[in-house]
Short mmCIF file of C-alpha atoms in Angstrom, two decimals:
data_model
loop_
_atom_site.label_atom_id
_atom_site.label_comp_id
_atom_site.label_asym_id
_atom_site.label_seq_id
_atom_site.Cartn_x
_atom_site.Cartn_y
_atom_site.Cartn_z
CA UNK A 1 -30.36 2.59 -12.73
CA UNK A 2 -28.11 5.51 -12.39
CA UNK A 3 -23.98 4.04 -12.05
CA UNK A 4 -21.36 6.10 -10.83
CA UNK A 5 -17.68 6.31 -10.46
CA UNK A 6 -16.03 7.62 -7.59
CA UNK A 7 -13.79 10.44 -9.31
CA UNK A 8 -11.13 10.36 -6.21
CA UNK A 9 -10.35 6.72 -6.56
CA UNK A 10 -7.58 5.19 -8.82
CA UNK A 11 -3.94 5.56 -8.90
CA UNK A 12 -2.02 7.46 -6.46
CA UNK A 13 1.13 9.68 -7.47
CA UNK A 14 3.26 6.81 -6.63
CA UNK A 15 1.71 3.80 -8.12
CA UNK A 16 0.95 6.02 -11.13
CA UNK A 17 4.71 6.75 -11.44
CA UNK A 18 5.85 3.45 -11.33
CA UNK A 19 3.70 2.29 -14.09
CA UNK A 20 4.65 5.28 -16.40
CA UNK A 21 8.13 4.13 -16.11
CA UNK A 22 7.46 0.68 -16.90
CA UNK A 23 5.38 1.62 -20.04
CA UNK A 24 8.07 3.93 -21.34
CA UNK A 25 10.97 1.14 -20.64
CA UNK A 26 8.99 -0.77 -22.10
CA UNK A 27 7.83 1.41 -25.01
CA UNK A 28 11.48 1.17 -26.35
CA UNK A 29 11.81 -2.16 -26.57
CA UNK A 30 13.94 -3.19 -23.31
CA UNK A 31 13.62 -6.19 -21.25
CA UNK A 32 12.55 -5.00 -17.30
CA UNK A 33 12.20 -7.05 -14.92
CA UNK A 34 10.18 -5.90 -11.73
CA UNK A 35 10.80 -7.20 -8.13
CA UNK A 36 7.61 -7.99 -7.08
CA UNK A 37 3.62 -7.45 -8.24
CA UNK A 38 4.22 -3.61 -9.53
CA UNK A 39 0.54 -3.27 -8.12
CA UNK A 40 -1.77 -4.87 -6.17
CA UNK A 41 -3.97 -5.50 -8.56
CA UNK A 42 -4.00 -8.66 -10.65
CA UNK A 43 -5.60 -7.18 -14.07
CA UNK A 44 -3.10 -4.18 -14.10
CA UNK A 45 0.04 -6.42 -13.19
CA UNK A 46 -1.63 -8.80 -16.37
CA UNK A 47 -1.81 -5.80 -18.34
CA UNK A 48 2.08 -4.98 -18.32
CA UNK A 49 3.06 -9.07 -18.81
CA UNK A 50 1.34 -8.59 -21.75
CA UNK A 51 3.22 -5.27 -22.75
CA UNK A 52 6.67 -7.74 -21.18
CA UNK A 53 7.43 -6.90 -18.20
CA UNK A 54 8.78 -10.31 -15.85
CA UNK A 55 8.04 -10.26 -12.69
CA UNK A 56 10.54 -11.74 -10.12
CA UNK A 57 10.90 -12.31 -6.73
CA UNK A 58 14.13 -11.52 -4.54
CA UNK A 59 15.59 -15.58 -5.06
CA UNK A 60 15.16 -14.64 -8.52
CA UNK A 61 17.27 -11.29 -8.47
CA UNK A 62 19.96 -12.89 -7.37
CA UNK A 63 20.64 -15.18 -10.43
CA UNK A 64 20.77 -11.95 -12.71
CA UNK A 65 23.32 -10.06 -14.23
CA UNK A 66 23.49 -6.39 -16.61
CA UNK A 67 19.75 -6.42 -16.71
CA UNK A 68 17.10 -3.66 -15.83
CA UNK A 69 15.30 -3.78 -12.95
CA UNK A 70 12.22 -1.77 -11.67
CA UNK A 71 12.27 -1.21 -7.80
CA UNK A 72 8.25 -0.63 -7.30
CA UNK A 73 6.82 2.19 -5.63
CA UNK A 74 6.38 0.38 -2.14
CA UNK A 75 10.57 0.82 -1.80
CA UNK A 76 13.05 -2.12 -0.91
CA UNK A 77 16.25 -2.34 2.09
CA UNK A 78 19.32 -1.54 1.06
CA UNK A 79 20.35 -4.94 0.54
CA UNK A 80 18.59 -4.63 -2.21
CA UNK A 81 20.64 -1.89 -4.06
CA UNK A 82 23.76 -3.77 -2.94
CA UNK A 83 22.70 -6.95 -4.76
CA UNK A 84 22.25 -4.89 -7.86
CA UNK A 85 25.10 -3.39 -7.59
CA UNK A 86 27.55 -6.74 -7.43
CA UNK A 87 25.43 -8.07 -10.18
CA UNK A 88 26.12 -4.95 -12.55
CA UNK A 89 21.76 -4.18 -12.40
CA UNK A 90 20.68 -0.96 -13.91
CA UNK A 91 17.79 -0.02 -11.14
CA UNK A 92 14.73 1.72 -12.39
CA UNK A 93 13.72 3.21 -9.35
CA UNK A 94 10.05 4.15 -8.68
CA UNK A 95 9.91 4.05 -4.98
CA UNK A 96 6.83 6.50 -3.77
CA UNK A 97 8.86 10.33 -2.65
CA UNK A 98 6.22 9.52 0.84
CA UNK A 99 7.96 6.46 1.14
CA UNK A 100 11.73 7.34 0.60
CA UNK A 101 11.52 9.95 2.94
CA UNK A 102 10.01 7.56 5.76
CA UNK A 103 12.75 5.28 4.78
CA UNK A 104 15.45 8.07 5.15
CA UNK A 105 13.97 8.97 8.86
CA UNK A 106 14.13 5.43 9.97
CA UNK A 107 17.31 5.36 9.15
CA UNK A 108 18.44 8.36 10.42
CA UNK A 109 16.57 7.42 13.79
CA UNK A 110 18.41 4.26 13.20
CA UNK A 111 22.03 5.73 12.94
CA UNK A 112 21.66 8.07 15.96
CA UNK A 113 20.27 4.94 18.18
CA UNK A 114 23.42 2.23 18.34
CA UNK A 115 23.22 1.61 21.46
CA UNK A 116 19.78 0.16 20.76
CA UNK A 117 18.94 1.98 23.88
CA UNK A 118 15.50 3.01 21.91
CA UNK A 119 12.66 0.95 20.73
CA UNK A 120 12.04 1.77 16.95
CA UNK A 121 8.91 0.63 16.11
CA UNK A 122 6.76 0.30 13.00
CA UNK A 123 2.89 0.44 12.56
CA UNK A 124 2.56 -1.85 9.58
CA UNK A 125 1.65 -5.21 7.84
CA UNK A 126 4.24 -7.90 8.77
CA UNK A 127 5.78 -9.13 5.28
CA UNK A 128 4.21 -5.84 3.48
CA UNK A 129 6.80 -4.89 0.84
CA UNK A 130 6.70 -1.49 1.80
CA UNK A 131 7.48 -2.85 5.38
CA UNK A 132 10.22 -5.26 4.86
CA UNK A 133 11.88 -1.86 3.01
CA UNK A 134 11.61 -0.01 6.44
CA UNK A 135 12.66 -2.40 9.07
CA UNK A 136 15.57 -2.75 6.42
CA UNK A 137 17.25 0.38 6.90
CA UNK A 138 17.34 -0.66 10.85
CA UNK A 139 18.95 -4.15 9.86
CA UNK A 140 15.80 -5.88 11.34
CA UNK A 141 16.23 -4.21 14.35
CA UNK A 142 12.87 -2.62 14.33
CA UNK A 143 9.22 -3.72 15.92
CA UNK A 144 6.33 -4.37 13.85
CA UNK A 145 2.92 -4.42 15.32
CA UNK A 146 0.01 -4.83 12.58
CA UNK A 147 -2.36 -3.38 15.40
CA UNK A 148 -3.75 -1.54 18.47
CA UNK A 149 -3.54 -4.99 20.38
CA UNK A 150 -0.11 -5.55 19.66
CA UNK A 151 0.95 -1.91 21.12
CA UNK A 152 1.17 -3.89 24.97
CA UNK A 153 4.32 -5.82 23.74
CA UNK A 154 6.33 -2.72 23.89
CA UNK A 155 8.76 -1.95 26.89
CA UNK A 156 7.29 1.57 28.59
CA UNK A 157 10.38 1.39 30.59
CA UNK A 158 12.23 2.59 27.03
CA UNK A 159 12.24 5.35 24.57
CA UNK A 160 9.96 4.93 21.55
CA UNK A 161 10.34 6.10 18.17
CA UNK A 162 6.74 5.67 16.25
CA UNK A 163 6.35 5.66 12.77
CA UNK A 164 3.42 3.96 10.22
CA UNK A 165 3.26 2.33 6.98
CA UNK A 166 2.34 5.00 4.40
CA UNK A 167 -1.28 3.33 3.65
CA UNK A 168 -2.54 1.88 7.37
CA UNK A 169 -5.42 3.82 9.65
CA UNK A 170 -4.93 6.67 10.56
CA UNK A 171 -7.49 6.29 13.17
CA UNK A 172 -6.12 2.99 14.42
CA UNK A 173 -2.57 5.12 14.46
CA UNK A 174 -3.82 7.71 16.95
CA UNK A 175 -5.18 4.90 19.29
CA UNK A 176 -1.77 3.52 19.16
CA UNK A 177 -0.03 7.08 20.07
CA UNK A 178 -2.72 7.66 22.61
CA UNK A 179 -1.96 4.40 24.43
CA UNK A 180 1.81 5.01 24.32
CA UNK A 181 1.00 8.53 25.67
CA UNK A 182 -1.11 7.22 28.65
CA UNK A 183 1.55 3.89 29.79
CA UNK A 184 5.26 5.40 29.29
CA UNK A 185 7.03 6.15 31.83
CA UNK A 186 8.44 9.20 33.13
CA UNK A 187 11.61 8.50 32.29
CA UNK A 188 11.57 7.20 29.11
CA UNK A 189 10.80 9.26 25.55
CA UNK A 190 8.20 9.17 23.52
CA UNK A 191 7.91 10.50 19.96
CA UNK A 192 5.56 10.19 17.08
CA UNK A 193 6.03 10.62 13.52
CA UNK A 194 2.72 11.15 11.27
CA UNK A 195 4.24 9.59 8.26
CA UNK A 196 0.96 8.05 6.66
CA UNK A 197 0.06 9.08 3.00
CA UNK A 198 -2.41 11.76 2.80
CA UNK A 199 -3.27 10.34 -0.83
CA UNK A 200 -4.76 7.55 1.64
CA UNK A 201 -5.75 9.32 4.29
CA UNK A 202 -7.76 11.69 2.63
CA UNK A 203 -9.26 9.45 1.15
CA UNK A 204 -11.52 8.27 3.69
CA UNK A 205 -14.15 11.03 4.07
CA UNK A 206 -14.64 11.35 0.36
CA UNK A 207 -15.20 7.78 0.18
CA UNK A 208 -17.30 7.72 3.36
CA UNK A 209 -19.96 10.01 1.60
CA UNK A 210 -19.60 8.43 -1.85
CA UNK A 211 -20.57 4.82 -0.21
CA UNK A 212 -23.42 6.81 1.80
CA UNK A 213 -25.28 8.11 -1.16
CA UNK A 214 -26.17 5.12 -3.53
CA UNK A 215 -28.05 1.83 -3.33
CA UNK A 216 -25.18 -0.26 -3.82
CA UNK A 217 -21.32 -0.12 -3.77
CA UNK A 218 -18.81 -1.95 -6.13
CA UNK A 219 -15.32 -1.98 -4.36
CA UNK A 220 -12.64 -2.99 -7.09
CA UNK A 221 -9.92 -3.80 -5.32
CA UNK A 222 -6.91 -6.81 -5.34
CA UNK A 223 -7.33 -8.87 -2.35
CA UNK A 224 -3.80 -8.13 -1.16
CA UNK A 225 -4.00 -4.27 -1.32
CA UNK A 226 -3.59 -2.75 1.97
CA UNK A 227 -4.74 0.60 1.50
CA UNK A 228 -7.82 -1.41 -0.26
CA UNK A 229 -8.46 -3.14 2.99
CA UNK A 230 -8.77 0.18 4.71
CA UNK A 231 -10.73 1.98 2.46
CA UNK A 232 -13.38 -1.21 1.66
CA UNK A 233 -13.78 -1.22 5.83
CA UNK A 234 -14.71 2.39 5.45
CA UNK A 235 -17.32 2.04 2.88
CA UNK A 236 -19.13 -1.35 4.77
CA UNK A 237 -19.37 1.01 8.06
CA UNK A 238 -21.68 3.66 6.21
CA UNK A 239 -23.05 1.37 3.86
CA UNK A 240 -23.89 -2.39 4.54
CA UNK A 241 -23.96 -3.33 1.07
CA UNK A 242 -21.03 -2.85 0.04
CA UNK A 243 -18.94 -5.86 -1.62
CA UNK A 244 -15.47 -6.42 -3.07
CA UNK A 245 -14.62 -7.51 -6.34
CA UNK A 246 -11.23 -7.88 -8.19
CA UNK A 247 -12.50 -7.87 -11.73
CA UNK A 248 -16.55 -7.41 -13.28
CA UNK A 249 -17.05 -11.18 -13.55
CA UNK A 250 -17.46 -11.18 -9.60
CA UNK A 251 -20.70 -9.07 -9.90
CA UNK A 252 -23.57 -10.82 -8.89
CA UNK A 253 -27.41 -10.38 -10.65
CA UNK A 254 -28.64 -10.17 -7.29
CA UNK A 255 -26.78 -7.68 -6.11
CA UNK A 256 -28.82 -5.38 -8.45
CA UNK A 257 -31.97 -6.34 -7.70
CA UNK A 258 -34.10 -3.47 -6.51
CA UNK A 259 -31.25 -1.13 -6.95
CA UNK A 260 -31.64 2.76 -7.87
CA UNK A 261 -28.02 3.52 -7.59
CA UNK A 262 -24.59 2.30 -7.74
CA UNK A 263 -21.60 3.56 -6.78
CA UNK A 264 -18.41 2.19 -7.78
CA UNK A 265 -14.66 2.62 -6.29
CA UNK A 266 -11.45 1.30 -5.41
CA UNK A 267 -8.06 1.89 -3.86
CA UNK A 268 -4.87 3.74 -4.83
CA UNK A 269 -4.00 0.47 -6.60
CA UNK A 270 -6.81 0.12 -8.94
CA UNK A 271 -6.63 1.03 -12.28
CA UNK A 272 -9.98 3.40 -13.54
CA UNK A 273 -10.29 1.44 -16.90
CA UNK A 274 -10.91 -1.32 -14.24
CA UNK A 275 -13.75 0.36 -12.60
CA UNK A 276 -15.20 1.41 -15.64
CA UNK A 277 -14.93 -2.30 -16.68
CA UNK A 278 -17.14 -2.75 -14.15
CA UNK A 279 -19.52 -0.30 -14.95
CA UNK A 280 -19.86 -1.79 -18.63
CA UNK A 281 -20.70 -5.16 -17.20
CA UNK A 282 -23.63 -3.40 -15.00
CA UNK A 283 -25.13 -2.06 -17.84
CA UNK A 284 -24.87 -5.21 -20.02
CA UNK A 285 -26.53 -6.88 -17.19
CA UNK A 286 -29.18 -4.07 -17.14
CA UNK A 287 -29.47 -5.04 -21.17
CA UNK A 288 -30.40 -8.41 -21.47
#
């Protein structure tokens, strides 16, 4: 059985980043906290607890004083840098360059629309981190819609300012903009922004023709990784068998059966000494 790893999957600049910031805080012996999963990806987020670094949720920030905090790549409102600010918080910030600079056009958008005469509206996963981070610089004033369906609740009677989450379709985007295009009204303006992550994006055909040439592919991949969704969806459209895993013990016996080749890959969120995890379990299998 020939096993291979898909050399364009792992880490992206941003989740890479963060992590080599944790490591080194926590290479000299600090205490960091981190406001929220640093990664979706359980093993990697169980990695660093082991290394010490807490995990806490927003309720949690608020109850701490002259700490260090890491602000993960996904970004966070600016309530967020107020609350460390009254509570004397050093921030390690890590937020992804792609996503600071969508943040800082929101907001700009934002500032030069009080009258709320404009609809500013977000392509993105309700609740996402990276999300919550954008509608914050509009002080919730923004629409989310998670998908082409949801594009009919706008008002074509108003301007619209389109942007995306860094990691969603970019196909599903341009069905959105296309729509937009074909229902506004005459007097009302449209404009797009293409603010989605080409570390993503680009993604997609080189993982379209990995999945197409082998037997079998082994998506490693936390459940709750967005990008992973999109990328996983890619893979089962040019090759059936395709499955998901989080960690090796998911592999299945039968999944090998009859199998010449496998091809294994994740998202921007998985960590390679993950996939190659996976790849030792194969060949232990293959062993006994």
């Amino acid at each position: 059985m020939v096993i291979e790893i898909d050399s364009d999957s792992g880490f992206c600049f941003g989740v890479t980043t963060a992590i080599r910031k944790a490591e080194e805080e926590l290479a000299k012996g600090n205490k960091l906290y981190c406001l929220g999963d640093i990664v979706h990806n359980g093993m990697e987020c169980d990695r660093l607890r082991e290394m010490g670094l807490i995990t806490i949720k927003h309720d949690e920030m608020r109850e701490l004083h002259d700490v260090k905090v890491l602000l993960r790549a996904h970004g966070e409102p600016p309530e967020t840098y107020e609350l460390a600010e009254r509570n004397r918080i050093e921030i390690i910030d890590a937020t992804c360059p792609v996503v600071l600079q969508l943040q800082k056009r929101i907001k700009k958008q934002y500032d030069n629309n009080q009258s709320q005469s404009a609809q500013i509206v977000i392509f993105g996963k309700r609740g996402h981190a990276e999300v919550l981070g954008l509608v914050g610089q509009t002080h919730s004033s923004a629409i989310v819609i998670e998908s082409f369906e949801e594009v009919m609740r706008l008002d074509f009677t108003r301007d619209i300012y389109l942007y995306s989450q860094t990691t969603k379709s970019l196909d599903e985007y341009h069905r959105i903009i296309d729509y937009i295009q074909a229902h506004i009204s005459p007097e009302a303006h449209f404009e797009r922004f293409d603010t989605i992550c080409r570390s993503v994006a680009n993604r997609i055909p080189s993982i379209s023709q990995f999945a197409s040439r082998h037997d079998l592919i082994l998506f490693v991949c936390g459940r709750k990784s967005s990008n992973g969704k999109v990328l996983f969806n890619e893979c089962l459209q040019v090759n059936p068998n395709s499955h998901l895993i989080e960690n090796p013990q998911e592999i299945k016996t039968e999944w090998l059966e009859g199998i010449g080749t496998v091809g294994i890959c994740g998202a921007t969120s998985t960590p390679k000494w993950l996939m190659e995890q996976a790849r030792d379990a194969i060949e232990k299998m293959q062993r006994l």
